[in-house]
Short mmCIF file of C-alpha atoms in Angstrom, two decimals:
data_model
loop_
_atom_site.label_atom_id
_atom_site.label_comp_id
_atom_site.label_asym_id
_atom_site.label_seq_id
_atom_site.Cartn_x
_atom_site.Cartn_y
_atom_site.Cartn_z
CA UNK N 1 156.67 179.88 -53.95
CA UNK N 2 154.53 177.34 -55.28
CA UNK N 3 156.46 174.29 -53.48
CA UNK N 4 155.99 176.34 -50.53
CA UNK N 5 151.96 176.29 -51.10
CA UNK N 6 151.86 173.06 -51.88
CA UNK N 7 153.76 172.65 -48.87
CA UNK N 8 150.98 174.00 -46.17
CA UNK N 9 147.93 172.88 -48.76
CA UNK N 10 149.44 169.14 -47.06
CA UNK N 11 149.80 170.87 -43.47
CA UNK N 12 146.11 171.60 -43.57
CA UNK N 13 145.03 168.43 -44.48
CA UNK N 14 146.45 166.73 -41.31
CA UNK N 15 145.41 169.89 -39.26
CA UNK N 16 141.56 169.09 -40.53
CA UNK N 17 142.70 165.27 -40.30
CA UNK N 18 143.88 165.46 -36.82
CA UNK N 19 140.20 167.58 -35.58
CA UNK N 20 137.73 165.06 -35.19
CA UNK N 21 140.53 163.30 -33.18
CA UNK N 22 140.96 165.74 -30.82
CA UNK N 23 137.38 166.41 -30.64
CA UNK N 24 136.92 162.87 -29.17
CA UNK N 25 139.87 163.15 -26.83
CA UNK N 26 138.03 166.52 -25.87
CA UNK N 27 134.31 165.09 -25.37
CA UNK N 28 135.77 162.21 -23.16
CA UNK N 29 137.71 164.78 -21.03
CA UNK N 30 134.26 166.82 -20.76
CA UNK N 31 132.27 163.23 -20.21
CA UNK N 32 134.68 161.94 -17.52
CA UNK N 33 134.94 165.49 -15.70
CA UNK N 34 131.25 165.87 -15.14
CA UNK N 35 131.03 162.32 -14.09
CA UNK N 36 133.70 163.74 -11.34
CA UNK N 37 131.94 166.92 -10.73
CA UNK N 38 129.01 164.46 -9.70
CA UNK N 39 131.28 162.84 -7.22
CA UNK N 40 132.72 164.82 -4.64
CA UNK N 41 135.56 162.68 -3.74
CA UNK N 42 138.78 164.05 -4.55
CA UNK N 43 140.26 159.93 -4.99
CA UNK N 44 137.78 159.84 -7.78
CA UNK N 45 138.29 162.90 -8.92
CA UNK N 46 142.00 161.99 -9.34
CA UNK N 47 140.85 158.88 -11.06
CA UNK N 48 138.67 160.72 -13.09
CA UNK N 49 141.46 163.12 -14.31
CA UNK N 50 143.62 159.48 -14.93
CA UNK N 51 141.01 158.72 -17.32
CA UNK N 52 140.70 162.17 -18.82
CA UNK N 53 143.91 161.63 -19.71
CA UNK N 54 143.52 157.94 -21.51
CA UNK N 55 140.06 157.90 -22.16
CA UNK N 56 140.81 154.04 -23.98
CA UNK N 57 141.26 151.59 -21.81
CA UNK N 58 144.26 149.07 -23.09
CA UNK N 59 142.61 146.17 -25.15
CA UNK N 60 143.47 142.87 -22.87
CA UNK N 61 145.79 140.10 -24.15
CA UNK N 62 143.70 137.06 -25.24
CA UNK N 63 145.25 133.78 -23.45
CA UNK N 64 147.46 131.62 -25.77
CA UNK N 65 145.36 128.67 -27.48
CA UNK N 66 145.82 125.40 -25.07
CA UNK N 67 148.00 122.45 -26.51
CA UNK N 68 146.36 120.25 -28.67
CA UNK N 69 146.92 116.73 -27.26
CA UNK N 70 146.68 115.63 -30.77
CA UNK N 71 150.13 117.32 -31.76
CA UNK N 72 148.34 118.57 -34.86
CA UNK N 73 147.64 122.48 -34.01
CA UNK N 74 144.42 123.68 -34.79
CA UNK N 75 142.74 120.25 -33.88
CA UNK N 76 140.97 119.19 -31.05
CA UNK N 77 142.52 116.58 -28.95
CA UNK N 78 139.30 114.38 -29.67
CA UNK N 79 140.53 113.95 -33.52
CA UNK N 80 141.60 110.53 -34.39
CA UNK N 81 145.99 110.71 -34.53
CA UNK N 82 146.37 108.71 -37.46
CA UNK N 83 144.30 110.20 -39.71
CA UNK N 84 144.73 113.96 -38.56
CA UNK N 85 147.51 114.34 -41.55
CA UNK N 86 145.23 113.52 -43.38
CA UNK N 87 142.41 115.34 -42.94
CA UNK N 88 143.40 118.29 -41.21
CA UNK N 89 143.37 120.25 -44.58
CA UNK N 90 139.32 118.61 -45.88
CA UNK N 91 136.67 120.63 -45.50
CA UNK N 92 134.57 118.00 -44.38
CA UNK N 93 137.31 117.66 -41.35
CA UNK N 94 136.58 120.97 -40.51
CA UNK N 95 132.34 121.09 -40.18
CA UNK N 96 133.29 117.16 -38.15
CA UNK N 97 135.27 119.19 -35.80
CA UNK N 98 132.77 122.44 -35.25
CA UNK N 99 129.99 119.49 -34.82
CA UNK N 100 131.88 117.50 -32.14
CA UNK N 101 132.44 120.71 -30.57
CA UNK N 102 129.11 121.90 -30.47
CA UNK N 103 128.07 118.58 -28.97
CA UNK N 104 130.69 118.72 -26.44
CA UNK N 105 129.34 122.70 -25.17
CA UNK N 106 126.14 121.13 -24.61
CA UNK N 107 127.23 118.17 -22.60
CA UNK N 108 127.09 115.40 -25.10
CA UNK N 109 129.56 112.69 -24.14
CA UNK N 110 132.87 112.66 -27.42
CA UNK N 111 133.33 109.19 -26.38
CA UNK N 112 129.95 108.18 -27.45
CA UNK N 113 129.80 110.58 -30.52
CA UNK N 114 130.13 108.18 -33.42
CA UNK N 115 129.90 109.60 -36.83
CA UNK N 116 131.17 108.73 -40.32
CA UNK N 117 130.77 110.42 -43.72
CA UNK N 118 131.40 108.95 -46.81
CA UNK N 119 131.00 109.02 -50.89
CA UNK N 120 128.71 106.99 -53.25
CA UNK N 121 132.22 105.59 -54.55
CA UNK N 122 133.30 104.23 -51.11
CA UNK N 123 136.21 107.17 -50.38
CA UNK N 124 136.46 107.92 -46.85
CA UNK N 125 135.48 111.92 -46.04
CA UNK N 126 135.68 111.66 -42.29
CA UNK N 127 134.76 110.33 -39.65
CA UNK N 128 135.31 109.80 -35.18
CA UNK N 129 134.85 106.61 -33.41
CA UNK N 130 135.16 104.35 -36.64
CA UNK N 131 135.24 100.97 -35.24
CA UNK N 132 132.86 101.48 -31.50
CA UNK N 133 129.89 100.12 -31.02
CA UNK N 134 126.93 102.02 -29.89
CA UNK N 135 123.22 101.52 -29.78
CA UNK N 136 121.36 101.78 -32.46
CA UNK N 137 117.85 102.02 -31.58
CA UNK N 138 115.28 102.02 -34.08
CA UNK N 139 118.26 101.92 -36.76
CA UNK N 140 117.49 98.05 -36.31
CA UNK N 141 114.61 98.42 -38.71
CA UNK N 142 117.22 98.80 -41.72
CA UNK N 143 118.43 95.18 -40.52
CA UNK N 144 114.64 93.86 -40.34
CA UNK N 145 113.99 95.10 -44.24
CA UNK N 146 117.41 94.28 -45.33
CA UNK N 147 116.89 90.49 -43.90
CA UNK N 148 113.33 90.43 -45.16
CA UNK N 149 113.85 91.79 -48.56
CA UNK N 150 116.73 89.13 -49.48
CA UNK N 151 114.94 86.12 -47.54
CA UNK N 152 110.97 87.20 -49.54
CA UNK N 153 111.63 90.15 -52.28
CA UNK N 154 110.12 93.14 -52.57
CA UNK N 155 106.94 91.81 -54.29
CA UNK N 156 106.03 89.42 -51.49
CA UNK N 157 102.83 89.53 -50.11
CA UNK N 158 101.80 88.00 -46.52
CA UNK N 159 98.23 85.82 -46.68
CA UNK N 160 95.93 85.28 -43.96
CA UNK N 161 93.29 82.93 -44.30
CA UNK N 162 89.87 82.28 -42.04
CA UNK N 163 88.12 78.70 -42.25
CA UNK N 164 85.45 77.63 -40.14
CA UNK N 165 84.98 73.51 -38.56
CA UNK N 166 81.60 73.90 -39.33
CA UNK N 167 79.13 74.56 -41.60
CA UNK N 168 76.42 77.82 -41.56
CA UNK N 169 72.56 77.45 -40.40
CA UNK N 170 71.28 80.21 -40.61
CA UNK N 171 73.24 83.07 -39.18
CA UNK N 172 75.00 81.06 -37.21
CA UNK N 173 77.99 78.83 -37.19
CA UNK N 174 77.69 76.07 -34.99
CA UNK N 175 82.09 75.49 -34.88
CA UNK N 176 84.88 77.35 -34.18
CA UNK N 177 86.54 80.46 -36.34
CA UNK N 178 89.98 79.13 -37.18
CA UNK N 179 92.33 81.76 -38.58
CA UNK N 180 95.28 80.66 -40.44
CA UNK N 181 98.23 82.88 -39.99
CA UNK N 182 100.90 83.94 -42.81
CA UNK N 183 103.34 85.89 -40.67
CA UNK N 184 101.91 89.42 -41.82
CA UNK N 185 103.78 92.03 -39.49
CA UNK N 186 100.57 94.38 -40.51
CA UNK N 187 97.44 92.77 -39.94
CA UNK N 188 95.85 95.76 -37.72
CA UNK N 189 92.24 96.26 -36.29
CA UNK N 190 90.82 97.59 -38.89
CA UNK N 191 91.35 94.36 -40.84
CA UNK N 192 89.27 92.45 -38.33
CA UNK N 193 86.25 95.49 -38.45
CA UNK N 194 86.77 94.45 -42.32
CA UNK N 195 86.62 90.13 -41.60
CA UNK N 196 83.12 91.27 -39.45
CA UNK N 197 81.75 93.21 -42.16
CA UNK N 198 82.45 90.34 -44.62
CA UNK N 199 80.61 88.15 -42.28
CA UNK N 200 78.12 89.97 -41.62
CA UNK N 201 77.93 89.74 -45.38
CA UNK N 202 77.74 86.34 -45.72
CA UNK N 203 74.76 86.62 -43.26
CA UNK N 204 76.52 85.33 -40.05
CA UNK N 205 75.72 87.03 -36.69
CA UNK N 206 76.87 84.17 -34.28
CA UNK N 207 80.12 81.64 -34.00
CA UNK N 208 78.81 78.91 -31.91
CA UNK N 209 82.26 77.99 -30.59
CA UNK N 210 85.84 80.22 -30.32
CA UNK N 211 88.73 81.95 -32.53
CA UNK N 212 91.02 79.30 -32.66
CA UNK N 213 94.93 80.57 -34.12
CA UNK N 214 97.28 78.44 -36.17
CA UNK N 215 100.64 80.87 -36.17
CA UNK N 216 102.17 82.68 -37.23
CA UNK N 217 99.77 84.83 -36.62
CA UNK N 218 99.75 88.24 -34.74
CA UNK N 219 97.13 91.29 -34.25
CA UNK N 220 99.46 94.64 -34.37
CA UNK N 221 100.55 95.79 -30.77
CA UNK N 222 99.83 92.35 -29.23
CA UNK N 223 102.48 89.95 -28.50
CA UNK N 224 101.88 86.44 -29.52
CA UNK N 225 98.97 84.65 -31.32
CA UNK N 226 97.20 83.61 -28.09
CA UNK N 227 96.85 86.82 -26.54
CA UNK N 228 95.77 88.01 -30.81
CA UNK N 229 93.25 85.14 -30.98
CA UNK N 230 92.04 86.88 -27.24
CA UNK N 231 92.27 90.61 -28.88
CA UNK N 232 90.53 89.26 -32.22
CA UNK N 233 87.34 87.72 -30.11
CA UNK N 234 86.79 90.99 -28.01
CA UNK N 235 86.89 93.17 -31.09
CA UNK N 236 84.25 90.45 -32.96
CA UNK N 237 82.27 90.55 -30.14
CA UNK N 238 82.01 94.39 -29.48
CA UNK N 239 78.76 95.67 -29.12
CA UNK N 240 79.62 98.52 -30.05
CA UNK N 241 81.50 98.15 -33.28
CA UNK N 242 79.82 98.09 -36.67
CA UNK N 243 79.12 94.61 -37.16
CA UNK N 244 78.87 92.74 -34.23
CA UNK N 245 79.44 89.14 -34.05
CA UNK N 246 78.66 86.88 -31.09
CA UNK N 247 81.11 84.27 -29.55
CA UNK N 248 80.42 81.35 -27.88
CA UNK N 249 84.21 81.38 -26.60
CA UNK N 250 87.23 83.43 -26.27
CA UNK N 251 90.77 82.59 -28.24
CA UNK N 252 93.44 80.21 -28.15
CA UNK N 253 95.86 78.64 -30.70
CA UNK N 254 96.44 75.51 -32.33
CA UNK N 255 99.28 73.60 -33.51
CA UNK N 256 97.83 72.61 -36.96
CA UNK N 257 94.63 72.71 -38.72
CA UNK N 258 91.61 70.23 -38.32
CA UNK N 259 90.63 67.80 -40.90
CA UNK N 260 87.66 69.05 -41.89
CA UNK N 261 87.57 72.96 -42.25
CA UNK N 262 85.56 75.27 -44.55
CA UNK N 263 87.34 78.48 -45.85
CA UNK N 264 85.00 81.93 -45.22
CA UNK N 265 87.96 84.75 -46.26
CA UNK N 266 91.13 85.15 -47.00
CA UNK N 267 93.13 88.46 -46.56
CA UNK N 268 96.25 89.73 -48.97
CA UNK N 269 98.51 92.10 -47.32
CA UNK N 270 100.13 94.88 -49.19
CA UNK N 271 103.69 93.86 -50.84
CA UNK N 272 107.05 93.97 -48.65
CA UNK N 273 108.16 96.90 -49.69
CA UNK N 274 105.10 98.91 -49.07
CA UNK N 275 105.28 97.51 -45.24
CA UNK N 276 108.60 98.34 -45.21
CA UNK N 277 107.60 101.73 -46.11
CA UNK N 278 105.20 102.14 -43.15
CA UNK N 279 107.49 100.38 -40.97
CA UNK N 280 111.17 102.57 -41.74
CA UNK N 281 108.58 106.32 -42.34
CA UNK N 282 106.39 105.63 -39.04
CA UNK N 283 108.94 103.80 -36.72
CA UNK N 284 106.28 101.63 -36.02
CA UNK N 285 107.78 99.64 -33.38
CA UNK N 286 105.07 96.97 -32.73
CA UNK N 287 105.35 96.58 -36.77
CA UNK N 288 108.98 96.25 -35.94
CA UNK N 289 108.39 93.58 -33.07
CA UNK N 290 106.10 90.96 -35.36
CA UNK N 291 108.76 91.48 -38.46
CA UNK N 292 111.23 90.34 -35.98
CA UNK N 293 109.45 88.02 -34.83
CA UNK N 294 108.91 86.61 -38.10
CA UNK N 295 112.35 86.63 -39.06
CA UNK N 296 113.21 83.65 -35.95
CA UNK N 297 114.19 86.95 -33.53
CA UNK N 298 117.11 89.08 -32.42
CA UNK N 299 119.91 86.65 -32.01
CA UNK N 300 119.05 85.24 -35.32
CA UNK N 301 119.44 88.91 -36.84
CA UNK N 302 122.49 89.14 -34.89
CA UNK N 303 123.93 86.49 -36.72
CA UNK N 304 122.82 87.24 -40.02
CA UNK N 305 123.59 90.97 -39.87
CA UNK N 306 127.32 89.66 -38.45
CA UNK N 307 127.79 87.13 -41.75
CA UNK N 308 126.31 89.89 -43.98
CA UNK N 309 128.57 92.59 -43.10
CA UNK N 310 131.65 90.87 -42.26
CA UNK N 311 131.89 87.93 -44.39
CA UNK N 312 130.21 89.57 -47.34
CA UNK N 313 131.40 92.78 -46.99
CA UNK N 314 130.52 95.75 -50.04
CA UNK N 315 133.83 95.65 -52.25
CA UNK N 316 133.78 99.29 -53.70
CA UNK N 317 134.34 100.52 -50.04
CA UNK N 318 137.69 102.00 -48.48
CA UNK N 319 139.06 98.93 -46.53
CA UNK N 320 139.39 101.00 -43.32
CA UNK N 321 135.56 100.63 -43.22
CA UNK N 322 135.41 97.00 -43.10
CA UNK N 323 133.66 95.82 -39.44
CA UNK N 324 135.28 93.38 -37.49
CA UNK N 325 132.62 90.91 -35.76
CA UNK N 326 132.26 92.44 -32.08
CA UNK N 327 131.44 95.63 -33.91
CA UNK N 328 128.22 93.75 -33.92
CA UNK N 329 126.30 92.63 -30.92
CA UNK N 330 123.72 93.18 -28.76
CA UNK N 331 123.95 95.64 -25.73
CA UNK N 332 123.52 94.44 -22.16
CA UNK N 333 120.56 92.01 -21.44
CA UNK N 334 120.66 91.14 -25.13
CA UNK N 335 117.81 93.16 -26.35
CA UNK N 336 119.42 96.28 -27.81
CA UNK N 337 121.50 95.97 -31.27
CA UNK N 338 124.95 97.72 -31.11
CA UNK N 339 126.73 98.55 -34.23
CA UNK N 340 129.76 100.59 -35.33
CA UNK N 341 129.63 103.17 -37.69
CA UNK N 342 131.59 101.48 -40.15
CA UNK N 343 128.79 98.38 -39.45
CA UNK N 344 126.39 100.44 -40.59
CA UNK N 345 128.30 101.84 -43.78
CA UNK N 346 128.03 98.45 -45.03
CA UNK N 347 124.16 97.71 -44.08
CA UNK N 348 123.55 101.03 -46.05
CA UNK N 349 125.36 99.88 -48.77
CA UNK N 350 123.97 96.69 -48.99
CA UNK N 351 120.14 98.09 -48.59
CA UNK N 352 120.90 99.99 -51.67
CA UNK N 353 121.98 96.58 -53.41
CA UNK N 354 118.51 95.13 -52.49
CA UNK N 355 116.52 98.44 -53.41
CA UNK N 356 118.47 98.53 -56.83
CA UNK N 357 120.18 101.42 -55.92
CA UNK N 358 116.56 103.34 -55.01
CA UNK N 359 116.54 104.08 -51.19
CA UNK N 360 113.41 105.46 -51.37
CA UNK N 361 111.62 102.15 -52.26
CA UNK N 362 111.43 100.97 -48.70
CA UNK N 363 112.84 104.37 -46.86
CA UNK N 364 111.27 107.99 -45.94
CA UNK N 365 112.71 110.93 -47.71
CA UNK N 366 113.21 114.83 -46.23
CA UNK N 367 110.14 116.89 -48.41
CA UNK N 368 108.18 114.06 -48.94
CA UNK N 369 104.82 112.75 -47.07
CA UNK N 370 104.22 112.37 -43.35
CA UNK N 371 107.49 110.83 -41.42
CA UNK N 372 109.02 112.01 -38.64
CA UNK N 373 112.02 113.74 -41.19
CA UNK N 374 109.52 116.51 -41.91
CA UNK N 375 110.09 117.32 -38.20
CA UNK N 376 114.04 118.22 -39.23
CA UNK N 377 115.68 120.88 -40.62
CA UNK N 378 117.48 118.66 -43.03
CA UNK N 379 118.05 119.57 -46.79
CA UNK N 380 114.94 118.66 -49.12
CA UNK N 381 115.56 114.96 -50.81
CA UNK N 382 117.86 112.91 -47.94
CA UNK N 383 116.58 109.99 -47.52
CA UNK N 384 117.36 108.63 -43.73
CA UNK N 385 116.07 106.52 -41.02
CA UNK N 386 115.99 107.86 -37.65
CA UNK N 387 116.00 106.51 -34.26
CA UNK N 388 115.69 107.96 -30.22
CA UNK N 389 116.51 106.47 -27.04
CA UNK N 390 117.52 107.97 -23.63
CA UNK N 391 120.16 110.53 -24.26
CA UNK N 392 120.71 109.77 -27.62
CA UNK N 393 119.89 110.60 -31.63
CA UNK N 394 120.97 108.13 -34.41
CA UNK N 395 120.46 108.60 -38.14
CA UNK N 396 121.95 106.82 -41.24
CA UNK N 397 121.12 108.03 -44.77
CA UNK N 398 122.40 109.89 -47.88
CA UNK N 399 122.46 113.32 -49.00
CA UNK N 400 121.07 114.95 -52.01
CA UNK N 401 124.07 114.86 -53.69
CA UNK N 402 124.87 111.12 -52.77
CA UNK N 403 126.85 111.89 -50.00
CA UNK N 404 126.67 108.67 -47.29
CA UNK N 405 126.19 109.66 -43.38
CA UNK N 406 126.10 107.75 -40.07
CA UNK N 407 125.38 109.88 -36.58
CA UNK N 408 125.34 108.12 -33.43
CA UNK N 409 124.81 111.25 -31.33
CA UNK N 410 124.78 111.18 -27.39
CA UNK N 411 123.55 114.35 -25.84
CA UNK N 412 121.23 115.26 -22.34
CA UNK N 413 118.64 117.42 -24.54
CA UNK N 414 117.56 115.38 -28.13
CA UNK N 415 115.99 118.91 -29.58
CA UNK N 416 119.53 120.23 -29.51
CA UNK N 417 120.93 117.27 -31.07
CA UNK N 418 118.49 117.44 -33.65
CA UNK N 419 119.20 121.14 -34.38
CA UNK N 420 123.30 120.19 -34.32
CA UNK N 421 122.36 117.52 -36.69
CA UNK N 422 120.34 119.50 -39.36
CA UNK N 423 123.10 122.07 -39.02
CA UNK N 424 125.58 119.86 -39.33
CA UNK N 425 124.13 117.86 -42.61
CA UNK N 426 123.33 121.55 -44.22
CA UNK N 427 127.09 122.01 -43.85
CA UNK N 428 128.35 118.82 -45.18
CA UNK N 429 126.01 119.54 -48.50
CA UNK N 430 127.36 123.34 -48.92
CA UNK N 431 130.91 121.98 -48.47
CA UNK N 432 130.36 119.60 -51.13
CA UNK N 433 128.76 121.97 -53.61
CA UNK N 434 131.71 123.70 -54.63
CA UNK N 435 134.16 120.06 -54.33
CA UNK N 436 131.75 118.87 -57.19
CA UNK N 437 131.70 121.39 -59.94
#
């Protein structure tokens, strides 16, 4: 008797089981049949009865995944073949591949996509398009300081010096304002608004004769010492400025200084690094223009940057990342740097050589100050230069944790890039958080 209890005790439970079932089955028969009574057509009706029936529509087959060209299942025909063995299992393969995809859906070119990541002890995390060249933009500016650091030092200061061919009566000077140039990428307006006040100072309200140049010498934004020397005697002159000082000419240059000169001023600049500061957190690109300049131009960074990283290249790193030399040239017209990613592995590392391992001495960091990274999404403490163009996003840097990056990103909308970037960096970070513990 008791088995027999027991027995319907577990036939009620599926009878109370099985209600709310057949309640649902009921309230879509009762749904669908007034949604028939409100159509008088007797084809829907029979429809409607169909579907009284099977309330549930069948849930459709998903198409099978397409072939990956790669032969690797799983990833995208874009991945490099050699290395997808290798990789296919790294985490860091896996937020490469959701990033190239995401650049792909929003019409960003894969052949132009060139991206590397790497560690502080040279492995090799990932990467796509190595060894191809691709514009740089203002990434050239971690060239400029690199050259400029190893040819001055960090400590170097620029010096600027103003003489006179003349001698003062009264407030005026009856020669010529002769401005001895040092080459300082900086020297701005407000320098000369200081060189009138110190005149002004010295009691001198008139120059007899003109601003005569000796380069290298250039005001910022102008583009050679003739047109500064022009640029230096308007703002003199200018009625309206604080301390006015009348000309008797305009500007032009000279080829060496006169005999006889008598010094007024001289100006110190701030030390290298500090420029370079301004010039990488800014992207000043007229600061960028004199420094180059200075340094005897593009093709002569072309060649330096091409003996640097090929001849010299940084020992501790993987040997796939070595650059051959037309991973480094100039674009079309010769005006635009092109470098590979791998190119650019090595300038990093050899930027941190010349900072003594510091970045930050000469480079904006994500948290800190006023640069254009406080404009990203990126995680607090990467330090990174950043450059724009047409289409395109570029960034080299380093990771709070040390981890080495290069993004040569080509997309139609750069405020999606960015956003694809940030993302993309906050992944690489979390991924390595749980490698490193």
């Amino acid at each position: 008797m008791l088995s027999i209890l027991q027995g319907l005790s577990s036939q009620r439970r599926f009878l109370w089981a099985g209600i709310p079932l057949v309640c649902s089955l009921a309230l879509g028969a009762c749904w669908n049949n007034r949604s028939s009574a409100e159509t008088p057509s007797q084809g829907v009706q029979a429809e409607v009865t169909a579907a009284a029936q099977n309330p549930f529509p069948p849930i459709p087959t998903p198409p099978p995944p397409l072939p990956s060209p790669s032969g690797t299942p799983g990833l995208p025909p874009w991945w490099p073949r050699g290395q997808s063995s290798q990789w296919q299992d790294s985490p860091y393969a896996v937020a490469l591949s959701g990033f190239l995809q995401g650049l792909a859906a929003q019409g960003g070119a894969l052949s132009q996509q060139g991206i590397l990541l790497w560690t502080a002890e040279g492995e090799l995390l990932a990467e796509h398009l190595l060894d191809r060249p691709l514009p740089v933009g203002a990434l050239d500016q971690l060239a400029l300081s690199l050259m400029a650091l190893e040819k001055w030092g960090y400590e170097y200061r620029f010096q600027t010096r103003f003489y006179t061919t003349s001698h003062r009566s009264g407030q005026r000077l009856t020669g010529d304002l002769v401005v001895v140039g040092g080459g300082d990428p900086y020297f701005r307006e407000a320098n000369v608004a200081e060189l009138a006040r110190h005149l002004h100072n010295l009691g001198i309200r008139q120059i007899d004769g003109e601003v005569k140049v000796v380069p290298p010498f250039r005001l910022l934004g102008q583009p050679d010492s003739l047109a500064s020397a022009r640029r230096l005697a308007e703002l003199l002159r200018d009625p309206q400025g604080p301390y006015p000082v009348t000309l008797g000419g305009s500007g032009s240059t000279l080829r060496e200084l006169p005999e006889e000169i008598h010094c007024l001023a001289g100006y110190t600049s701030l030390r290298l690094g500090s420029l370079l500061q301004i010039l990488n957190g800014g992207n000043d690109r007229a600061m960028a223009e004199a420094l180059l300049a200075e340094l005897a131009g593009r093709t002569a960074l072309l060649e330096y940057l091409q003996q640097r990283l090929v001849a010299q290249p940084v020992a501790h790193l993987d040997p796939k990342l070595a650059p051959a030399q037309l991973e480094i040239r100039l674009g079309p017209g010769g005006q635009e740097l092109y470098l590979s990613p791998r190119a650019l592995a090595h300038l990093w590392e050899h930027l941190l050589e010349a900072t003594d391992g510091d970045p930050r001495r000469v480079l904006p960091v994500a948290g800190v100050g006023h640069s254009p990274l406080q404009l990203r999404a990126l995680p607090p403490g990467t330090i990174a230069q950043v450059g724009s163009a047409a289409n395109r996003l570029m960034m080299v840097g380093q990771l709070p944790d040390g981890t080495r990056f290069v993004l040569l990103n080509h997309g139609p909308d750069l405020g999606v890039l960015r956003q694809h970037q940030d993302q993309f960096l906050q992944q690489v970070l979390a991924v390595g958080e749980p490698l490193r513990r």
